[in-house]
C-alpha positions as CSV (number, residue, x, y, z in Angstrom):
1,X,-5.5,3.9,-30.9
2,X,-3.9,0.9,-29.9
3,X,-6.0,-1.7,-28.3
4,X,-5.8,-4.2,-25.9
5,X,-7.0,-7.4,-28.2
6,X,-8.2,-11.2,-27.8
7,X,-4.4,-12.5,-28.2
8,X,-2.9,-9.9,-26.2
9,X,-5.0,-10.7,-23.2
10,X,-4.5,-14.8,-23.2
11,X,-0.5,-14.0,-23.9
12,X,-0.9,-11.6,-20.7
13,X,-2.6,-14.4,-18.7
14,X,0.1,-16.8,-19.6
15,X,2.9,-14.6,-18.7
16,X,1.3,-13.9,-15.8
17,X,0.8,-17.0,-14.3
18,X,4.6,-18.0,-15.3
19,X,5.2,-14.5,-13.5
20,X,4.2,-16.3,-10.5
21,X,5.9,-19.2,-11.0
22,X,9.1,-17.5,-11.3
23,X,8.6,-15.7,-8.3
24,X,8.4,-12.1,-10.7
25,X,5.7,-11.2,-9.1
26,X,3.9,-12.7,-5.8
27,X,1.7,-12.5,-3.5
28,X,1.7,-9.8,-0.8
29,X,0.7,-7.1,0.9
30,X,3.3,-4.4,1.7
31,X,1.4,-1.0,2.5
32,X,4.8,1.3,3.4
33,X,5.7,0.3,-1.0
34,X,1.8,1.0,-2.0
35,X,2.1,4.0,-0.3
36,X,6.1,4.9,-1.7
37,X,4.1,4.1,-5.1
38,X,1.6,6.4,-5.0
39,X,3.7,9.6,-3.5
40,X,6.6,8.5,-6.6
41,X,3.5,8.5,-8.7
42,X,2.2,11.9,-7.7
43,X,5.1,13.6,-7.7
44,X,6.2,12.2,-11.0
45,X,2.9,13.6,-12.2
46,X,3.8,16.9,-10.9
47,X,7.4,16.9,-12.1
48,X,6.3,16.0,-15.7
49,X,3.6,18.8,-15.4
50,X,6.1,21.3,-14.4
51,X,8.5,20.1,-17.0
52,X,6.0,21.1,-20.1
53,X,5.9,24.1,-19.0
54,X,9.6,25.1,-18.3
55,X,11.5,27.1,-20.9
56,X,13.7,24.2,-21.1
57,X,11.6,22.6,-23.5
58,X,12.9,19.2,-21.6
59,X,10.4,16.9,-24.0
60,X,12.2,13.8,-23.6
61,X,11.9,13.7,-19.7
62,X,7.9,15.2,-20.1
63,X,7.3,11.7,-21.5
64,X,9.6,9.4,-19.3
65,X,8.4,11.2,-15.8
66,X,4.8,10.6,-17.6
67,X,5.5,7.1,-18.0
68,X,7.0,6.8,-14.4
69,X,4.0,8.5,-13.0
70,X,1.7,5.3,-14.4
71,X,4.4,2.9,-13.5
72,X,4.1,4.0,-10.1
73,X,0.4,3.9,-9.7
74,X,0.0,1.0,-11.2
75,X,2.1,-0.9,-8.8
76,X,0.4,0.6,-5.8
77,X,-2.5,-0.6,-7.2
78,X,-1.6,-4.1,-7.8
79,X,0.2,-3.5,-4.3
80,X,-3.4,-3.3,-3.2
81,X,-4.7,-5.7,-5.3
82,X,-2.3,-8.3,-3.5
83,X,0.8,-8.5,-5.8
84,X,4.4,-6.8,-5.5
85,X,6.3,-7.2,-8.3
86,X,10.1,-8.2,-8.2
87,X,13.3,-6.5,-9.6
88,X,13.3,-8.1,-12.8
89,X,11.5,-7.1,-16.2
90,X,8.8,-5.3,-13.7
91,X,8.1,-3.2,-16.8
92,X,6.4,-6.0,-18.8
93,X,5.0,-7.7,-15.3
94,X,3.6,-4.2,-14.3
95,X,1.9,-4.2,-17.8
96,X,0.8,-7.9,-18.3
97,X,-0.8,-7.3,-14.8
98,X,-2.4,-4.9,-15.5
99,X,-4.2,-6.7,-18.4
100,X,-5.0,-9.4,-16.3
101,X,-6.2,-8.3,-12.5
102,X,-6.7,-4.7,-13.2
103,X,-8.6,-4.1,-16.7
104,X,-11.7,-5.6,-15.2
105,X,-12.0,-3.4,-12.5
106,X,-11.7,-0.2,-14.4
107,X,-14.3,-1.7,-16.8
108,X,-16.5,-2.3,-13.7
109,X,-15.9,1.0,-12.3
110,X,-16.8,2.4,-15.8
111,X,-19.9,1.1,-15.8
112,X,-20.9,2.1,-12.3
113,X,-19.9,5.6,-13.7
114,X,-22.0,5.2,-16.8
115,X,-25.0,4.0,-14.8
116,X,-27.3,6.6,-16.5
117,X,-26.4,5.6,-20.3
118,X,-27.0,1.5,-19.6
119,X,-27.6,0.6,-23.5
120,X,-23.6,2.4,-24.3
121,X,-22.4,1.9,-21.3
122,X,-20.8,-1.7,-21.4
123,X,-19.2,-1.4,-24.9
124,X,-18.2,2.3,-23.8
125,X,-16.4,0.9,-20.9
126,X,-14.8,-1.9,-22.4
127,X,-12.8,-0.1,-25.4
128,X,-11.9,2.8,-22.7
129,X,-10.7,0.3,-20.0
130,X,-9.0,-1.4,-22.7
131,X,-7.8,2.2,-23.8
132,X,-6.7,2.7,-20.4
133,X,-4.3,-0.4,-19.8
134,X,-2.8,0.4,-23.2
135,X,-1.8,3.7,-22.2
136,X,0.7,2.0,-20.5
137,X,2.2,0.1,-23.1
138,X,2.4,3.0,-25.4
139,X,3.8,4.8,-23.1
140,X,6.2,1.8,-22.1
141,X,7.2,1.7,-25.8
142,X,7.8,5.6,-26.4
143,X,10.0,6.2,-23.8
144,X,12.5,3.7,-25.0
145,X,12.2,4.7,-28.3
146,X,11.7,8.5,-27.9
147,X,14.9,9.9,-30.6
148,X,16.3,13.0,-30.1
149,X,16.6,13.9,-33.8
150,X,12.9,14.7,-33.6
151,X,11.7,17.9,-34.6
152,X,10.8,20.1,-31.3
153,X,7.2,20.4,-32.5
154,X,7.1,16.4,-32.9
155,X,8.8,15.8,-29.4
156,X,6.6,18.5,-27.8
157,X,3.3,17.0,-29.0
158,X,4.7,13.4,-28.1
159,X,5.2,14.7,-24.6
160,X,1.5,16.2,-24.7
161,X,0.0,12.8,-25.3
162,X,2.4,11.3,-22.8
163,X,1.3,14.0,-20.0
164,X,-2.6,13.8,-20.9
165,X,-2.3,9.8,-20.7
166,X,-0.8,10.0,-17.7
167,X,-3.4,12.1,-16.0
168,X,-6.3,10.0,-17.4
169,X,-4.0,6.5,-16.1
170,X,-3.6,8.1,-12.9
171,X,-7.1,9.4,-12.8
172,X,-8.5,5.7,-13.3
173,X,-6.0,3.7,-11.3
174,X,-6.8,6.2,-8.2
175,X,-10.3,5.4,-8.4
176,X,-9.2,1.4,-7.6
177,X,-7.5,3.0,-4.1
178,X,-9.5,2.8,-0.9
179,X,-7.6,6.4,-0.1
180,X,-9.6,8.0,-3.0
181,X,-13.4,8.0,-3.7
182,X,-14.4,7.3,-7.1
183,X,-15.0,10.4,-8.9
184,X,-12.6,12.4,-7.1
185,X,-9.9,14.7,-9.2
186,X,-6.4,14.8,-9.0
């Protein structure tokens, strides 16, 4: 599993704040994009669900709609947080803001979850938040690097993993939306 680590973190926190300074991503408040955001984000979800089960076998697209889903929910949620993105290299500002103003509050969440399991609960909730985030830059990565000379069983496992991290992204980024109460499904 690929984690989210020490360096990682202070490189997101510099990009970030040169983010803002290049105007890549800024402050405000737009609530018709938060809520575009989260219906793309659904019905990506639901596309790339739909998809793994066709008798197409579409793989490739199972992991880019995937990846789209959490691209889409993440941005309403930093759209809620305060912060739109701009048009360029949103992929890497989505993912370094994530790191920054979003891993926190999952971890937070996390441990309001965990309440009954105290002693676990804070190093629990720091690899999974960690987890969480990183789900997006795996996915990031595999969708422009997904090869079509893959064997069917490799691409249909690959879009697997890209469908079940996008339901546990989605999942976790929903709980940070005032529109869903924490615990709630899908």
């Amino acid at each position: 599993m690929k984690m989210i680590d020490a360096n990682k973190k202070k490189e997101a926190k510099q990009n970030f704040d040169k983010y803002l300074q290049d105007w890549l991503i800024k402050k405000e408040k737009n609530e018709t994009a938060r809520q575009m955001y989260l219906k793309n984000a659904e019905l990506s979800l639901e596309l790339a669900e739909e998809s793994m089960n066709s008798a197409l076998r579409p793989y490739l697209w199972v992991v880019v709609i995937s990846y789209y889903s959490m691209f889409y929910i993440a941005n309403a949620v930093l759209l809620q947080l305060g912060y739109k993105t701009g048009s360029k290299i949103v992929h890497k500002v989505t993912s370094d803001a994530l790191v920054v103003l979003v891993m926190d509050k999952i971890r937070k969440g996390m441990l309001e979850e965990y309440e009954d399991v105290k002693e676990d609960a804070l190093e629990i909730a720091s690899i999974k938040s960690e987890e969480i985030i990183a789900f997006y830059s795996m996915e990031m990565d595999k969708r422009s690097r997904f090869q079509y000379n893959m064997t069917e069983t490799i691409q249909e496992q690959k879009a697997n993993t890209s469908l079940k991290r996008a339901r546990e992204f989605m999942l976790e980024m929903k709980k940070l939306l005032p529109e869903f109460k924490r615990g709630e499904s899908l």
